[in-house]
Amino acid sequence: MVSRFMQPMRIAIQWCYLVFIVYLGFRFYQFVTGLRAGGVPLLDERPNGVEGFLPIAALLGIRDWFATGSINPLHPASVVILLSALIVSLLLRRSFCSWICPVGTVEELLWKRGFSLFKRNIRVPQWLDSILRSPKYLLLAFFIYFIFIKMPIEQVQGFIASDYNKIADARLLDFFMNLSALPLIFILLLLLFSFPIRNPFCRFLCPYGALLGLFALFSPAKVTRDNNACVACGVCSQLCPVYIPVMAKTRVHSPECIGCWRCISHCRAEGALSMKLPGRKIAIPGIIFALLVLVIFCGGTVVGKMSGNWKSAIPIEDYVRLLK
Ligand code: SF4
Ligand code: SF4
């Protein structure tokens, strides 16, 4: 029997990460504004880890890593964070999306509020859902093609070393602090649509999630249904935030599964649903799954720090020159 504490535990972990990310963002804001105001901040004051918001820098860093055998020191944390998320996905489905990602946390909060308000979420027809899911894969294909095929390695390395890339984190901060009309309208619409529709950004637009989903296809852990124990109540299919028809499957292979355990946590028949390894004999206990997500993701950061691939090597003089 899956502990009824599984969902509260997942949500608590999500919110801890969200609070941590907001704190990290605020520290970075203080660093940048302090520097622009003419202060002389120490490079140590720059919170490393904000690179988690630079997925394109991470892809460029991985391409460079393949070519040189070492991680470029300008934004190494971006590579470490992406690699950690990919390893989590490879082993434990897209659980990064439902246990860690702050965007997923906010979207989940909004669609649950929408459900409380309207007593239902809008479910688009299957054919439209399939079409709407394609932009994230197209965006991912574009980035992969451009970064790994089209750009010569010299160009990749030139971009990584460029002034533009050096302060890409500060540029992103400026972008969000001074939103122009079009992005502001886009974000507001996305937030608005997140009330009636479950996870619109994650399901339809996020190329990061699309990449994790492709890695998750190879994950040994998969939601598995026991036909003999199942009482065909349909709760699992109704509660799935990405509308996987769990009741019609014996094993969920979909790249859309975000490993949230909602279906398993709310299953009405004991032993009917579990997260199982290939062979369908060994079920992963919820607490072990949760611990593995945390240990693997946080372990990536620890390995990055211990191997000297965490702290950015951008000199403080460059920050002073470029930000002023
Ligand atoms: S199949 Fe289950 S674990 Fe996967 S996304 Fe749906 S509810 Fe979550
Ligand atoms: S919630 Fe459990 S019992 Fe109900 S349909 Fe899904 S697997 Fe079967």
mmCIF file of C-alpha atoms and ligand atoms in Angstrom:
data_model
loop_
_atom_site.group_PDB
_atom_site.id
_atom_site.type_symbol
_atom_site.label_atom_id
_atom_site.label_comp_id
_atom_site.label_asym_id
_atom_site.label_seq_id
_atom_site.Cartn_x
_atom_site.Cartn_y
_atom_site.Cartn_z
ATOM 1 C CA MET A 1 0.000 0.000 0.000
ATOM 2 C CA VAL A 2 1.420 3.362 -1.024
ATOM 3 C CA SER A 3 1.737 5.734 1.876
ATOM 4 C CA ARG A 4 -0.879 8.455 1.888
ATOM 5 C CA PHE A 5 1.981 10.761 2.734
ATOM 6 C CA MET A 6 3.479 10.319 -0.753
ATOM 7 C CA GLN A 7 1.738 13.321 -2.340
ATOM 8 C CA PRO A 8 2.208 15.675 0.650
ATOM 9 C CA MET A 9 5.886 14.640 0.680
ATOM 10 C CA ARG A 10 6.273 15.333 -3.058
ATOM 11 C CA ILE A 11 4.553 18.695 -2.737
ATOM 12 C CA ALA A 12 6.709 19.607 0.285
ATOM 13 C CA ILE A 13 9.863 18.823 -1.731
ATOM 14 C CA GLN A 14 8.568 20.879 -4.692
ATOM 15 C CA TRP A 15 7.923 23.879 -2.459
ATOM 16 C CA CYS A 16 11.276 23.612 -0.717
ATOM 17 C CA TYR A 17 12.924 23.853 -4.155
ATOM 18 C CA LEU A 18 10.702 26.739 -5.173
ATOM 19 C CA VAL A 19 11.592 28.681 -2.021
ATOM 20 C CA PHE A 20 15.267 27.886 -2.562
ATOM 21 C CA ILE A 21 15.104 29.076 -6.196
ATOM 22 C CA VAL A 22 13.385 32.325 -5.193
ATOM 23 C CA TYR A 23 16.091 32.850 -2.546
ATOM 24 C CA LEU A 24 18.807 32.140 -5.144
ATOM 25 C CA GLY A 25 17.193 34.576 -7.594
ATOM 26 C CA PHE A 26 16.983 37.248 -4.901
ATOM 27 C CA ARG A 27 20.657 36.787 -3.995
ATOM 28 C CA PHE A 28 21.595 37.132 -7.667
ATOM 29 C CA TYR A 29 19.430 40.250 -7.958
ATOM 30 C CA GLN A 30 21.289 41.745 -4.984
ATOM 31 C CA PHE A 31 24.618 40.846 -6.588
ATOM 32 C CA VAL A 32 23.762 42.491 -9.915
ATOM 33 C CA THR A 33 22.116 45.610 -8.489
ATOM 34 C CA GLY A 34 24.910 46.045 -5.935
ATOM 35 C CA LEU A 35 27.448 45.888 -8.708
ATOM 36 C CA ARG A 36 25.548 48.327 -10.923
ATOM 37 C CA ALA A 37 25.191 50.730 -8.020
ATOM 38 C CA GLY A 38 28.958 50.989 -7.905
ATOM 39 C CA GLY A 39 29.610 48.565 -5.071
ATOM 40 C CA VAL A 40 32.530 46.204 -5.174
ATOM 41 C CA PRO A 41 30.955 42.811 -4.557
ATOM 42 C CA LEU A 42 33.083 39.755 -4.150
ATOM 43 C CA LEU A 43 32.704 37.074 -6.766
ATOM 44 C CA ASP A 44 31.861 34.776 -3.849
ATOM 45 C CA GLU A 45 28.654 36.773 -3.437
ATOM 46 C CA ARG A 46 27.431 35.564 -6.798
ATOM 47 C CA PRO A 47 25.121 32.604 -6.080
ATOM 48 C CA ASN A 48 26.325 29.801 -8.302
ATOM 49 C CA GLY A 49 23.433 27.654 -9.404
ATOM 50 C CA VAL A 50 21.439 30.448 -11.070
ATOM 51 C CA GLU A 51 22.772 28.794 -14.228
ATOM 52 C CA GLY A 52 19.896 26.345 -13.825
ATOM 53 C CA PHE A 53 17.939 28.987 -15.741
ATOM 54 C CA LEU A 54 20.320 28.789 -18.712
ATOM 55 C CA PRO A 55 19.364 25.588 -20.556
ATOM 56 C CA ILE A 56 20.831 26.805 -23.874
ATOM 57 C CA ALA A 57 24.165 27.535 -22.179
ATOM 58 C CA ALA A 58 23.918 23.993 -20.771
ATOM 59 C CA LEU A 59 23.431 22.441 -24.237
ATOM 60 C CA LEU A 60 26.326 24.489 -25.621
ATOM 61 C CA GLY A 61 28.427 23.420 -22.637
ATOM 62 C CA ILE A 62 27.625 19.752 -23.268
ATOM 63 C CA ARG A 63 28.603 20.076 -26.941
ATOM 64 C CA ASP A 64 31.872 21.695 -25.866
ATOM 65 C CA TRP A 65 32.384 18.994 -23.226
ATOM 66 C CA PHE A 66 31.988 16.267 -25.889
ATOM 67 C CA ALA A 67 34.608 18.015 -28.024
ATOM 68 C CA THR A 68 37.187 18.872 -25.357
ATOM 69 C CA GLY A 69 36.620 16.301 -22.625
ATOM 70 C CA SER A 70 36.232 18.950 -19.934
ATOM 71 C CA ILE A 71 33.391 21.213 -18.862
ATOM 72 C CA ASN A 72 33.842 24.845 -19.816
ATOM 73 C CA PRO A 73 34.408 26.908 -16.623
ATOM 74 C CA LEU A 74 32.235 29.899 -17.588
ATOM 75 C CA HIS A 75 28.822 28.415 -16.695
ATOM 76 C CA PRO A 76 29.709 24.907 -15.484
ATOM 77 C CA ALA A 77 26.714 24.704 -13.112
ATOM 78 C CA SER A 78 24.336 24.862 -16.104
ATOM 79 C CA VAL A 79 25.885 21.661 -17.493
ATOM 80 C CA VAL A 80 25.907 19.945 -14.082
ATOM 81 C CA ILE A 81 22.240 20.778 -13.442
ATOM 82 C CA LEU A 82 21.117 19.566 -16.890
ATOM 83 C CA LEU A 83 23.152 16.356 -16.557
ATOM 84 C CA SER A 84 21.670 15.729 -13.098
ATOM 85 C CA ALA A 85 18.127 16.187 -14.457
ATOM 86 C CA LEU A 86 18.915 13.860 -17.387
ATOM 87 C CA ILE A 87 20.237 11.137 -15.067
ATOM 88 C CA VAL A 88 17.161 11.455 -12.834
ATOM 89 C CA SER A 89 14.983 11.043 -15.954
ATOM 90 C CA LEU A 90 16.991 8.126 -17.242
ATOM 91 C CA LEU A 91 16.427 6.250 -13.975
ATOM 92 C CA LEU A 92 13.179 7.619 -12.516
ATOM 93 C CA ARG A 93 11.040 8.954 -15.354
ATOM 94 C CA ARG A 94 10.511 12.701 -15.752
ATOM 95 C CA SER A 95 10.311 13.035 -11.973
ATOM 96 C CA PHE A 96 12.405 16.229 -12.181
ATOM 97 C CA CYS A 97 9.245 17.877 -13.601
ATOM 98 C CA SER A 98 6.932 16.843 -10.750
ATOM 99 C CA TRP A 99 9.341 16.800 -7.795
ATOM 100 C CA ILE A 100 11.832 19.615 -8.427
ATOM 101 C CA CYS A 101 11.109 22.038 -11.278
ATOM 102 C CA PRO A 102 9.682 25.318 -9.881
ATOM 103 C CA VAL A 103 7.689 25.960 -13.076
ATOM 104 C CA GLY A 104 5.953 22.598 -12.614
ATOM 105 C CA THR A 105 5.236 23.521 -8.984
ATOM 106 C CA VAL A 106 3.539 26.794 -9.929
ATOM 107 C CA GLU A 107 1.551 25.162 -12.757
ATOM 108 C CA GLU A 108 0.383 22.357 -10.455
ATOM 109 C CA LEU A 109 -0.716 24.908 -7.861
ATOM 110 C CA LEU A 110 -2.700 26.842 -10.497
ATOM 111 C CA TRP A 111 -4.538 23.925 -12.096
ATOM 112 C CA LYS A 112 -5.450 22.566 -8.681
ATOM 113 C CA ARG A 113 -6.844 26.004 -7.763
ATOM 114 C CA GLY A 114 -8.660 25.991 -11.102
ATOM 115 C CA PHE A 115 -10.155 22.612 -10.232
ATOM 116 C CA SER A 116 -11.305 23.927 -6.847
ATOM 117 C CA LEU A 117 -12.846 26.994 -8.492
ATOM 118 C CA PHE A 118 -14.540 25.425 -11.518
ATOM 119 C CA LYS A 119 -14.944 21.854 -10.132
ATOM 120 C CA ARG A 120 -13.176 20.575 -13.209
ATOM 121 C CA ASN A 121 -10.232 21.128 -15.541
ATOM 122 C CA ILE A 122 -10.734 21.544 -19.272
ATOM 123 C CA ARG A 123 -9.493 18.540 -21.201
ATOM 124 C CA VAL A 124 -8.799 19.197 -24.851
ATOM 125 C CA PRO A 125 -9.691 16.398 -27.315
ATOM 126 C CA GLN A 126 -6.991 13.782 -27.838
ATOM 127 C CA TRP A 127 -6.257 14.860 -31.443
ATOM 128 C CA LEU A 128 -5.855 18.503 -30.405
ATOM 129 C CA ASP A 129 -3.763 17.488 -27.398
ATOM 130 C CA SER A 130 -1.360 15.621 -29.698
ATOM 131 C CA ILE A 131 -1.039 18.666 -31.969
ATOM 132 C CA LEU A 132 -0.519 21.020 -29.017
ATOM 133 C CA ARG A 133 2.264 18.821 -27.645
ATOM 134 C CA SER A 134 4.303 19.130 -30.827
ATOM 135 C CA PRO A 135 5.777 22.679 -30.283
ATOM 136 C CA LYS A 136 7.990 21.496 -27.414
ATOM 137 C CA TYR A 137 9.448 18.736 -29.587
ATOM 138 C CA LEU A 138 9.908 21.145 -32.500
ATOM 139 C CA LEU A 139 11.699 23.614 -30.229
ATOM 140 C CA LEU A 140 13.887 20.822 -28.871
ATOM 141 C CA ALA A 141 14.677 19.574 -32.395
ATOM 142 C CA PHE A 142 15.601 23.119 -33.411
ATOM 143 C CA PHE A 143 18.010 23.583 -30.491
ATOM 144 C CA ILE A 144 19.570 20.119 -30.890
ATOM 145 C CA TYR A 145 19.995 20.561 -34.653
ATOM 146 C CA PHE A 146 21.422 24.034 -34.318
ATOM 147 C CA ILE A 147 23.784 23.355 -31.408
ATOM 148 C CA PHE A 148 24.906 19.786 -32.145
ATOM 149 C CA ILE A 149 24.825 19.686 -35.969
ATOM 150 C CA LYS A 150 24.735 23.101 -37.608
ATOM 151 C CA MET A 151 27.193 25.065 -35.453
ATOM 152 C CA PRO A 152 30.874 24.239 -35.968
ATOM 153 C CA ILE A 153 32.625 23.594 -32.649
ATOM 154 C CA GLU A 154 34.713 26.765 -33.084
ATOM 155 C CA GLN A 155 31.491 28.767 -33.241
ATOM 156 C CA VAL A 156 30.143 27.018 -30.129
ATOM 157 C CA GLN A 157 33.337 27.795 -28.234
ATOM 158 C CA GLY A 158 33.345 31.357 -29.548
ATOM 159 C CA PHE A 159 29.805 31.858 -28.280
ATOM 160 C CA ILE A 160 30.616 30.348 -24.876
ATOM 161 C CA ALA A 161 33.565 32.730 -24.502
ATOM 162 C CA SER A 162 31.579 35.750 -25.716
ATOM 163 C CA ASP A 163 30.626 38.671 -23.494
ATOM 164 C CA TYR A 164 26.996 37.922 -24.322
ATOM 165 C CA ASN A 165 27.204 34.460 -22.797
ATOM 166 C CA LYS A 166 29.310 35.566 -19.830
ATOM 167 C CA ILE A 167 26.460 37.628 -18.433
ATOM 168 C CA ALA A 168 23.602 35.566 -19.895
ATOM 169 C CA ASP A 169 22.316 35.109 -16.323
ATOM 170 C CA ALA A 170 22.201 38.887 -15.737
ATOM 171 C CA ARG A 171 20.558 39.404 -19.141
ATOM 172 C CA LEU A 172 17.853 36.913 -18.192
ATOM 173 C CA LEU A 173 17.335 38.739 -14.900
ATOM 174 C CA ASP A 174 17.035 42.060 -16.796
ATOM 175 C CA PHE A 175 14.565 40.443 -19.186
ATOM 176 C CA PHE A 176 12.249 39.422 -16.355
ATOM 177 C CA MET A 177 12.720 42.635 -14.381
ATOM 178 C CA ASN A 178 11.862 44.799 -17.421
ATOM 179 C CA LEU A 179 9.301 42.715 -19.270
ATOM 180 C CA SER A 180 8.115 44.336 -22.470
ATOM 181 C CA ALA A 181 4.481 44.129 -23.524
ATOM 182 C CA LEU A 182 4.613 40.969 -25.633
ATOM 183 C CA PRO A 183 6.410 38.644 -23.175
ATOM 184 C CA LEU A 184 4.314 40.074 -20.339
ATOM 185 C CA ILE A 185 1.076 39.274 -22.186
ATOM 186 C CA PHE A 186 2.402 35.808 -23.049
ATOM 187 C CA ILE A 187 3.280 35.033 -19.397
ATOM 188 C CA LEU A 188 -0.023 36.398 -18.102
ATOM 189 C CA LEU A 189 -1.978 34.337 -20.651
ATOM 190 C CA LEU A 190 0.002 31.258 -19.706
ATOM 191 C CA LEU A 191 -0.757 31.813 -16.020
ATOM 192 C CA LEU A 192 -4.415 32.433 -16.840
ATOM 193 C CA PHE A 193 -4.711 29.274 -18.944
ATOM 194 C CA SER A 194 -3.008 27.295 -16.182
ATOM 195 C CA PHE A 195 -6.173 27.565 -14.055
ATOM 196 C CA PRO A 196 -8.544 25.646 -16.330
ATOM 197 C CA ILE A 197 -5.912 23.566 -18.176
ATOM 198 C CA ARG A 198 -3.442 21.236 -16.458
ATOM 199 C CA ASN A 199 0.219 22.208 -16.943
ATOM 200 C CA PRO A 200 -0.087 23.985 -20.338
ATOM 201 C CA PHE A 201 3.535 25.186 -20.420
ATOM 202 C CA CYS A 202 5.005 21.844 -19.309
ATOM 203 C CA ARG A 203 2.815 19.759 -21.607
ATOM 204 C CA PHE A 204 2.837 21.908 -24.727
ATOM 205 C CA LEU A 205 5.820 24.256 -24.778
ATOM 206 C CA CYS A 206 8.755 23.224 -22.578
ATOM 207 C CA PRO A 207 11.657 21.806 -24.674
ATOM 208 C CA TYR A 208 13.553 20.987 -21.433
ATOM 209 C CA GLY A 209 10.707 18.656 -20.424
ATOM 210 C CA ALA A 210 10.616 17.196 -23.943
ATOM 211 C CA LEU A 211 14.306 16.297 -23.676
ATOM 212 C CA LEU A 212 13.823 14.743 -20.226
ATOM 213 C CA GLY A 213 10.835 12.778 -21.575
ATOM 214 C CA LEU A 214 12.945 11.250 -24.344
ATOM 215 C CA PHE A 215 15.542 10.127 -21.767
ATOM 216 C CA ALA A 216 12.731 8.830 -19.525
ATOM 217 C CA LEU A 217 11.695 6.397 -22.274
ATOM 218 C CA PHE A 218 14.715 4.310 -21.220
ATOM 219 C CA SER A 219 13.911 4.472 -17.508
ATOM 220 C CA PRO A 220 13.622 1.028 -15.878
ATOM 221 C CA ALA A 221 11.014 2.353 -13.410
ATOM 222 C CA LYS A 222 7.524 2.529 -14.865
ATOM 223 C CA VAL A 223 3.996 2.766 -13.508
ATOM 224 C CA THR A 224 2.657 -0.786 -13.813
ATOM 225 C CA ARG A 225 -0.952 -1.979 -13.465
ATOM 226 C CA ASP A 226 -1.952 -5.437 -12.292
ATOM 227 C CA ASN A 227 -5.026 -6.414 -14.265
ATOM 228 C CA ASN A 228 -6.080 -8.976 -11.653
ATOM 229 C CA ALA A 229 -6.076 -6.526 -8.754
ATOM 230 C CA CYS A 230 -7.526 -3.535 -10.658
ATOM 231 C CA VAL A 231 -11.240 -2.832 -10.084
ATOM 232 C CA ALA A 232 -11.477 -0.568 -13.166
ATOM 233 C CA CYS A 233 -12.597 2.487 -11.173
ATOM 234 C CA GLY A 234 -10.828 4.876 -13.571
ATOM 235 C CA VAL A 235 -9.428 7.095 -10.789
ATOM 236 C CA CYS A 236 -5.860 6.749 -12.046
ATOM 237 C CA SER A 237 -6.758 7.996 -15.539
ATOM 238 C CA GLN A 238 -8.818 10.862 -14.114
ATOM 239 C CA LEU A 239 -6.117 12.082 -11.743
ATOM 240 C CA CYS A 240 -3.149 11.858 -14.100
ATOM 241 C CA PRO A 241 -2.003 15.470 -14.671
ATOM 242 C CA VAL A 242 -0.874 14.645 -18.204
ATOM 243 C CA TYR A 243 -3.972 12.605 -19.102
ATOM 244 C CA ILE A 244 -2.318 9.245 -19.623
ATOM 245 C CA PRO A 245 -5.096 6.614 -19.790
ATOM 246 C CA VAL A 246 -3.448 4.600 -17.012
ATOM 247 C CA MET A 247 -6.439 2.283 -16.595
ATOM 248 C CA ALA A 248 -6.035 1.137 -20.204
ATOM 249 C CA LYS A 249 -2.318 0.334 -19.792
ATOM 250 C CA THR A 250 -0.473 -2.465 -18.099
ATOM 251 C CA ARG A 251 2.762 -0.460 -18.145
ATOM 252 C CA VAL A 252 3.101 3.300 -18.735
ATOM 253 C CA HIS A 253 5.844 3.911 -21.306
ATOM 254 C CA SER A 254 4.762 7.412 -22.333
ATOM 255 C CA PRO A 255 7.460 10.142 -22.374
ATOM 256 C CA GLU A 256 4.767 12.406 -20.899
ATOM 257 C CA CYS A 257 4.681 10.538 -17.542
ATOM 258 C CA ILE A 258 6.199 12.904 -14.976
ATOM 259 C CA GLY A 259 6.576 10.262 -12.251
ATOM 260 C CA CYS A 260 4.303 12.146 -9.865
ATOM 261 C CA TRP A 261 2.772 9.018 -8.300
ATOM 262 C CA ARG A 262 -0.702 10.617 -8.234
ATOM 263 C CA CYS A 263 -2.197 7.562 -9.927
ATOM 264 C CA ILE A 264 -0.479 5.124 -7.551
ATOM 265 C CA SER A 265 -1.218 7.205 -4.439
ATOM 266 C CA HIS A 266 -4.954 7.328 -5.170
ATOM 267 C CA CYS A 267 -5.451 3.843 -6.602
ATOM 268 C CA ARG A 268 -8.562 2.215 -5.106
ATOM 269 C CA ALA A 269 -7.333 -1.388 -5.175
ATOM 270 C CA GLU A 270 -4.366 -2.478 -3.120
ATOM 271 C CA GLY A 271 -1.522 -3.712 -5.281
ATOM 272 C CA ALA A 272 -3.182 -2.703 -8.574
ATOM 273 C CA LEU A 273 -0.722 0.101 -9.362
ATOM 274 C CA SER A 274 2.952 0.384 -8.507
ATOM 275 C CA MET A 275 6.226 1.729 -9.817
ATOM 276 C CA LYS A 276 7.964 -1.414 -11.019
ATOM 277 C CA LEU A 277 11.243 -2.416 -12.571
ATOM 278 C CA PRO A 278 11.361 -4.476 -15.807
ATOM 279 C CA GLY A 279 10.072 -7.998 -15.219
ATOM 280 C CA ARG A 280 7.210 -6.465 -13.153
ATOM 281 C CA LYS A 281 8.270 -8.288 -10.005
ATOM 282 C CA ILE A 282 10.124 -5.623 -8.042
ATOM 283 C CA ALA A 283 8.123 -2.584 -6.955
ATOM 284 C CA ILE A 284 9.979 0.545 -5.837
ATOM 285 C CA PRO A 285 8.624 1.822 -2.490
ATOM 286 C CA GLY A 286 7.516 5.453 -2.618
ATOM 287 C CA ILE A 287 9.965 6.613 0.032
ATOM 288 C CA ILE A 288 12.877 5.004 -1.841
ATOM 289 C CA PHE A 289 11.761 6.680 -5.088
ATOM 290 C CA ALA A 290 11.589 10.070 -3.333
ATOM 291 C CA LEU A 291 15.004 9.592 -1.748
ATOM 292 C CA LEU A 292 16.526 8.533 -5.057
ATOM 293 C CA VAL A 293 15.176 11.644 -6.835
ATOM 294 C CA LEU A 294 16.713 13.857 -4.154
ATOM 295 C CA VAL A 295 19.983 11.984 -3.802
ATOM 296 C CA ILE A 296 20.628 11.794 -7.557
ATOM 297 C CA PHE A 297 19.708 15.405 -8.277
ATOM 298 C CA CYS A 298 21.481 16.907 -5.253
ATOM 299 C CA GLY A 299 24.320 14.402 -5.690
ATOM 300 C CA GLY A 300 24.957 15.911 -9.132
ATOM 301 C CA THR A 301 25.531 19.285 -7.480
ATOM 302 C CA VAL A 302 27.880 17.747 -4.901
ATOM 303 C CA VAL A 303 29.870 15.945 -7.616
ATOM 304 C CA GLY A 304 29.980 19.191 -9.641
ATOM 305 C CA LYS A 305 31.318 21.110 -6.649
ATOM 306 C CA MET A 306 33.863 18.460 -5.678
ATOM 307 C CA SER A 307 35.164 18.180 -9.229
ATOM 308 C CA GLY A 308 35.498 21.971 -9.594
ATOM 309 C CA ASN A 309 32.643 22.209 -12.080
ATOM 310 C CA TRP A 310 30.257 24.434 -10.202
ATOM 311 C CA LYS A 311 31.636 27.890 -9.531
ATOM 312 C CA SER A 312 31.795 30.163 -12.559
ATOM 313 C CA ALA A 313 35.295 31.286 -13.545
ATOM 314 C CA ILE A 314 34.122 34.610 -14.947
ATOM 315 C CA PRO A 315 36.409 37.248 -13.362
ATOM 316 C CA ILE A 316 34.684 39.891 -11.246
ATOM 317 C CA GLU A 317 36.304 42.543 -13.465
ATOM 318 C CA ASP A 318 34.324 41.140 -16.420
ATOM 319 C CA TYR A 319 31.089 41.416 -14.474
ATOM 320 C CA VAL A 320 31.930 44.989 -13.485
ATOM 321 C CA ARG A 321 32.813 45.938 -17.070
ATOM 322 C CA LEU A 322 29.867 44.195 -18.739
ATOM 323 C CA LEU A 323 27.142 45.067 -16.265
ATOM 324 C CA LYS A 324 28.059 48.700 -15.917
HETATM 325 S S1 SF4 B 1 0.929 7.993 -15.145
HETATM 326 FE FE1 SF4 B 1 0.840 8.275 -12.923
HETATM 327 S S2 SF4 B 1 2.929 8.838 -12.352
HETATM 328 FE FE2 SF4 B 1 2.755 9.123 -14.588
HETATM 329 S S3 SF4 B 1 2.154 11.290 -14.809
HETATM 330 FE FE3 SF4 B 1 0.261 10.082 -14.787
HETATM 331 S S4 SF4 B 1 -0.356 10.160 -12.622
HETATM 332 FE FE4 SF4 B 1 1.794 10.765 -12.652
HETATM 333 S S1 SF4 B 2 -7.059 3.501 -9.777
HETATM 334 FE FE1 SF4 B 2 -6.272 1.416 -9.427
HETATM 335 S S2 SF4 B 2 -8.127 0.176 -9.338
HETATM 336 FE FE2 SF4 B 2 -8.748 2.121 -10.261
HETATM 337 S S3 SF4 B 2 -8.536 1.766 -12.484
HETATM 338 FE FE3 SF4 B 2 -6.599 2.615 -11.811
HETATM 339 S S4 SF4 B 2 -5.335 0.810 -11.386
HETATM 340 FE FE4 SF4 B 2 -7.454 0.094 -11.469
#
